[in-house]
CSV table of C-alpha atoms and ligand atoms in Angstrom, one decimal:
chain,number,residue,atom,x,y,z
A,240,MET,CA,-0.2,0.0,0.1
A,241,PHE,CA,1.4,3.5,-0.8
A,242,VAL,CA,1.6,5.8,2.2
A,243,PRO,CA,1.3,9.1,0.3
A,244,VAL,CA,4.1,11.7,1.8
A,245,GLU,CA,3.6,15.3,1.5
A,246,ARG,CA,5.0,16.7,-2.0
A,247,SER,CA,7.3,19.7,-1.6
A,248,LYS,CA,6.9,22.9,-3.9
A,249,ASP,CA,10.6,22.3,-4.8
A,250,LYS,CA,11.5,20.0,-7.6
A,251,GLU,CA,14.8,18.9,-6.2
A,252,GLU,CA,13.3,18.2,-2.7
A,253,ASN,CA,10.7,16.0,-4.5
A,254,TYR,CA,13.3,14.2,-6.3
A,255,ARG,CA,14.8,13.4,-3.1
A,256,LEU,CA,11.8,12.2,-1.6
A,257,LEU,CA,11.2,10.5,-4.8
A,258,LEU,CA,14.7,8.2,-4.4
A,259,GLU,CA,14.1,7.8,-0.2
A,260,ASN,CA,10.9,6.4,-1.1
A,261,LEU,CA,11.3,4.4,-4.4
A,262,PRO,CA,13.0,1.5,-2.4
A,263,HIS,CA,10.2,0.8,-0.2
A,264,TYR,CA,8.0,0.2,-3.0
A,265,ILE,CA,10.1,-2.2,-5.2
A,266,ASP,CA,12.0,-5.7,-4.2
A,267,LYS,CA,14.6,-7.1,-6.2
A,268,ASP,CA,13.0,-10.6,-5.7
A,269,THR,CA,9.8,-9.7,-7.8
A,270,PRO,CA,9.6,-10.0,-11.8
A,271,TRP,CA,11.2,-6.8,-13.5
A,272,TYR,CA,7.6,-5.9,-14.7
A,273,THR,CA,6.4,-5.6,-10.9
A,274,THR,CA,9.3,-3.3,-10.1
A,275,LEU,CA,8.3,-1.3,-13.0
A,276,ALA,CA,4.8,-1.0,-12.2
A,277,ASN,CA,5.2,0.5,-9.0
A,278,ALA,CA,8.2,2.5,-10.1
A,279,ALA,CA,6.0,4.2,-12.8
A,280,SER,CA,3.0,5.0,-10.1
A,281,VAL,CA,5.9,6.4,-7.6
A,282,ILE,CA,7.7,8.5,-10.1
A,283,ASP,CA,4.1,9.8,-11.3
A,284,TYR,CA,3.2,10.9,-7.7
A,285,PHE,CA,6.4,13.0,-7.3
A,286,LEU,CA,6.8,14.8,-10.2
A,287,SER,CA,4.4,17.8,-11.1
A,288,ASP,CA,3.1,18.6,-14.5
A,289,VAL,CA,3.2,15.2,-16.1
A,290,ASN,CA,0.5,13.6,-17.8
A,291,TRP,CA,2.4,10.3,-18.9
A,292,VAL,CA,5.6,8.4,-17.1
A,293,GLY,CA,6.3,5.1,-18.3
A,294,PHE,CA,8.9,2.4,-19.5
A,295,TYR,CA,9.4,1.0,-23.0
A,296,ILE,CA,11.2,-2.5,-22.8
A,297,VAL,CA,13.9,-3.3,-25.4
A,298,GLU,CA,13.3,-6.7,-27.2
A,299,LYS,CA,15.7,-7.2,-30.1
A,300,ASP,CA,16.1,-3.9,-31.6
A,301,ALA,CA,13.0,-2.6,-30.8
A,302,LEU,CA,11.3,-0.9,-27.8
A,303,TYR,CA,7.8,-2.5,-26.5
A,304,LEU,CA,5.1,-0.9,-24.3
A,305,GLY,CA,5.9,-1.5,-20.4
A,306,PRO,CA,4.1,-0.5,-17.0
A,307,PHE,CA,3.1,3.1,-17.2
A,308,GLN,CA,0.7,5.8,-15.8
A,309,GLY,CA,-1.1,7.8,-18.3
A,310,LEU,CA,-3.2,7.3,-21.9
A,311,ALA,CA,-2.8,4.1,-24.0
A,312,GLY,CA,0.3,4.4,-25.6
A,313,CYS,CA,1.9,2.9,-28.7
A,314,LEU,CA,2.8,-0.5,-28.5
A,315,LYS,CA,6.4,-0.7,-30.5
A,316,ILE,CA,8.9,1.7,-31.4
A,317,LEU,CA,12.0,0.9,-33.5
A,318,SER,CA,15.2,1.9,-32.7
A,319,GLY,CA,16.0,5.5,-34.0
A,320,GLN,CA,12.1,6.2,-34.1
A,321,GLY,CA,10.6,8.9,-31.8
A,322,VAL,CA,11.9,10.2,-28.8
A,323,CYS,CA,12.2,6.8,-27.3
A,324,GLY,CA,14.1,5.1,-30.0
A,325,THR,CA,16.4,8.3,-30.4
A,326,ALA,CA,17.5,7.4,-26.6
A,327,LEU,CA,18.2,3.8,-27.1
A,328,ALA,CA,19.7,4.3,-30.4
A,329,ARG,CA,22.2,7.3,-28.6
A,330,LYS,CA,22.1,5.2,-25.4
A,331,GLU,CA,21.9,8.8,-23.4
A,332,THR,CA,18.9,11.1,-22.1
A,333,VAL,CA,17.1,12.8,-24.5
A,334,ILE,CA,15.4,16.2,-23.5
A,335,VAL,CA,12.3,17.8,-26.0
A,336,ASP,CA,11.6,21.3,-24.7
A,337,ASP,CA,8.8,21.5,-27.9
A,338,VAL,CA,7.8,17.8,-28.9
A,339,HIS,CA,6.2,19.8,-32.3
A,340,ASP,CA,9.6,20.7,-33.1
A,341,PHE,CA,11.2,17.2,-32.5
A,342,SER,CA,11.1,15.5,-36.2
A,343,GLY,CA,9.8,12.0,-36.0
A,344,HIS,CA,7.9,12.2,-32.6
A,345,ILE,CA,5.5,9.8,-31.7
A,346,THR,CA,2.2,11.1,-30.0
A,347,CYS,CA,0.6,9.1,-27.5
A,348,ASP,CA,-1.4,11.7,-25.7
A,349,ALA,CA,-2.4,15.1,-27.7
A,350,ALA,CA,-1.7,16.7,-24.6
A,351,THR,CA,1.9,16.4,-24.5
A,352,GLU,CA,4.5,19.4,-25.1
A,353,SER,CA,7.5,18.2,-23.9
A,354,GLU,CA,9.2,15.3,-23.2
A,355,ILE,CA,12.5,13.6,-21.4
A,356,VAL,CA,13.6,9.8,-22.0
A,357,VAL,CA,16.0,8.4,-19.9
A,358,PRO,CA,18.0,4.9,-20.8
A,359,LEU,CA,17.9,2.2,-18.1
A,360,LEU,CA,21.7,1.0,-18.5
A,361,LYS,CA,23.0,-2.2,-17.8
A,362,GLY,CA,26.6,-3.3,-18.3
A,363,GLY,CA,26.7,-0.8,-21.2
A,364,ARG,CA,23.6,-2.1,-22.7
A,365,VAL,CA,19.9,-0.1,-22.7
A,366,ILE,CA,17.8,-2.8,-21.3
A,367,ALA,CA,14.5,0.0,-21.4
A,368,VAL,CA,13.6,3.7,-21.2
A,369,LEU,CA,11.6,5.5,-18.7
A,370,ASP,CA,9.6,8.2,-20.7
A,371,ILE,CA,7.9,11.3,-19.0
A,372,ASP,CA,5.7,13.3,-20.7
A,373,SER,CA,4.6,16.8,-20.0
A,374,PRO,CA,1.7,19.1,-20.7
A,375,LYS,CA,3.7,22.1,-20.7
A,376,LYS,CA,6.5,23.3,-23.0
A,377,ALA,CA,10.2,22.9,-21.7
A,378,ARG,CA,9.1,21.4,-18.3
A,379,PHE,CA,12.4,19.0,-18.2
A,380,ASP,CA,16.0,20.3,-17.8
A,381,THR,CA,19.2,19.0,-16.6
A,382,LYS,CA,18.3,18.9,-13.3
A,383,ASP,CA,15.5,16.5,-14.3
A,384,ARG,CA,18.3,14.6,-16.3
A,385,LYS,CA,20.6,14.3,-13.4
A,386,TRP,CA,17.9,13.1,-10.7
A,387,LEU,CA,16.0,10.9,-13.2
A,388,GLU,CA,19.4,9.1,-14.3
A,389,LYS,CA,19.7,8.5,-10.4
A,390,VAL,CA,16.3,7.0,-10.6
A,391,SER,CA,17.0,5.0,-13.6
A,392,ALA,CA,20.3,3.5,-11.7
A,393,LEU,CA,18.2,2.4,-8.7
A,394,LEU,CA,16.0,0.6,-10.8
A,395,VAL,CA,18.5,-1.1,-12.8
A,396,ASP,CA,20.4,-2.3,-9.5
A,397,ASN,CA,16.8,-3.6,-8.1
A,398,LEU,CA,15.4,-5.4,-11.2
A,399,GLY,CA,14.8,-8.9,-10.6
B,495,SME,N1,6.5,10.2,-27.7
B,495,SME,C1,7.1,9.0,-27.8
B,495,SME,C2,6.3,7.7,-27.8
B,495,SME,C3,5.8,7.1,-26.4
B,495,SME,S1,4.7,7.9,-25.9
B,495,SME,O1,4.9,9.7,-25.6
B,495,SME,C4,4.2,7.4,-24.4
B,495,SME,C5,8.4,9.3,-28.6
B,495,SME,O2,8.4,10.0,-29.4
B,495,SME,O3,9.0,8.1,-28.8
C-alpha cells in the first residue's frame, strides 16, 4: 500500500523524496515488470506537471510498451524512431522542449508538449527507457536529467 508523503514545491526536494521512498515500493525478488509498475506510479506521484510516466522495454532492436501511468501508448517503437527510439540508439537521455519541433515525435497523448526519455543502462546496454511527458513546454531540464538518471540506476540495481 502506498503511504502518501507530502510533496514539496521544490523540484529537487521532490526528487530527494522520490529516491528516498521508491526503494520501499520495489523488491529485487519480484519480476522486472512488478518493479517497473510500482516505479511508474511512484515517479508519477512525485513529479508535477506530467501526463505520462512509463517504461518501454528493449527486445531485439525495438522498444515495447511496459508498465506506465497515463493514456494508452503506442505498442512498439523501433530503434531510432521517435524520442524513445532516439534515446535507445544514442544510449543517452534525450530532452525535448517542444515535441512539435522534434521530427519523428510519436504522439501518444495529444496534450504532451515536452518530454524526457532516460535509458536504463546495464553493463553498457540499454535494457529499457523511462519516458515522461508533460503538458507544459520545456518542463524538463538538466536537473531532471541528473535526478532521473539516479532513479534509472536505482531501478537497474533492483530489477529481478
Ligand atoms: N513520444 C514518444 C512515444 C511514447 S509516448 O509519449 C507514451 C516518442 O516519440 O518516442
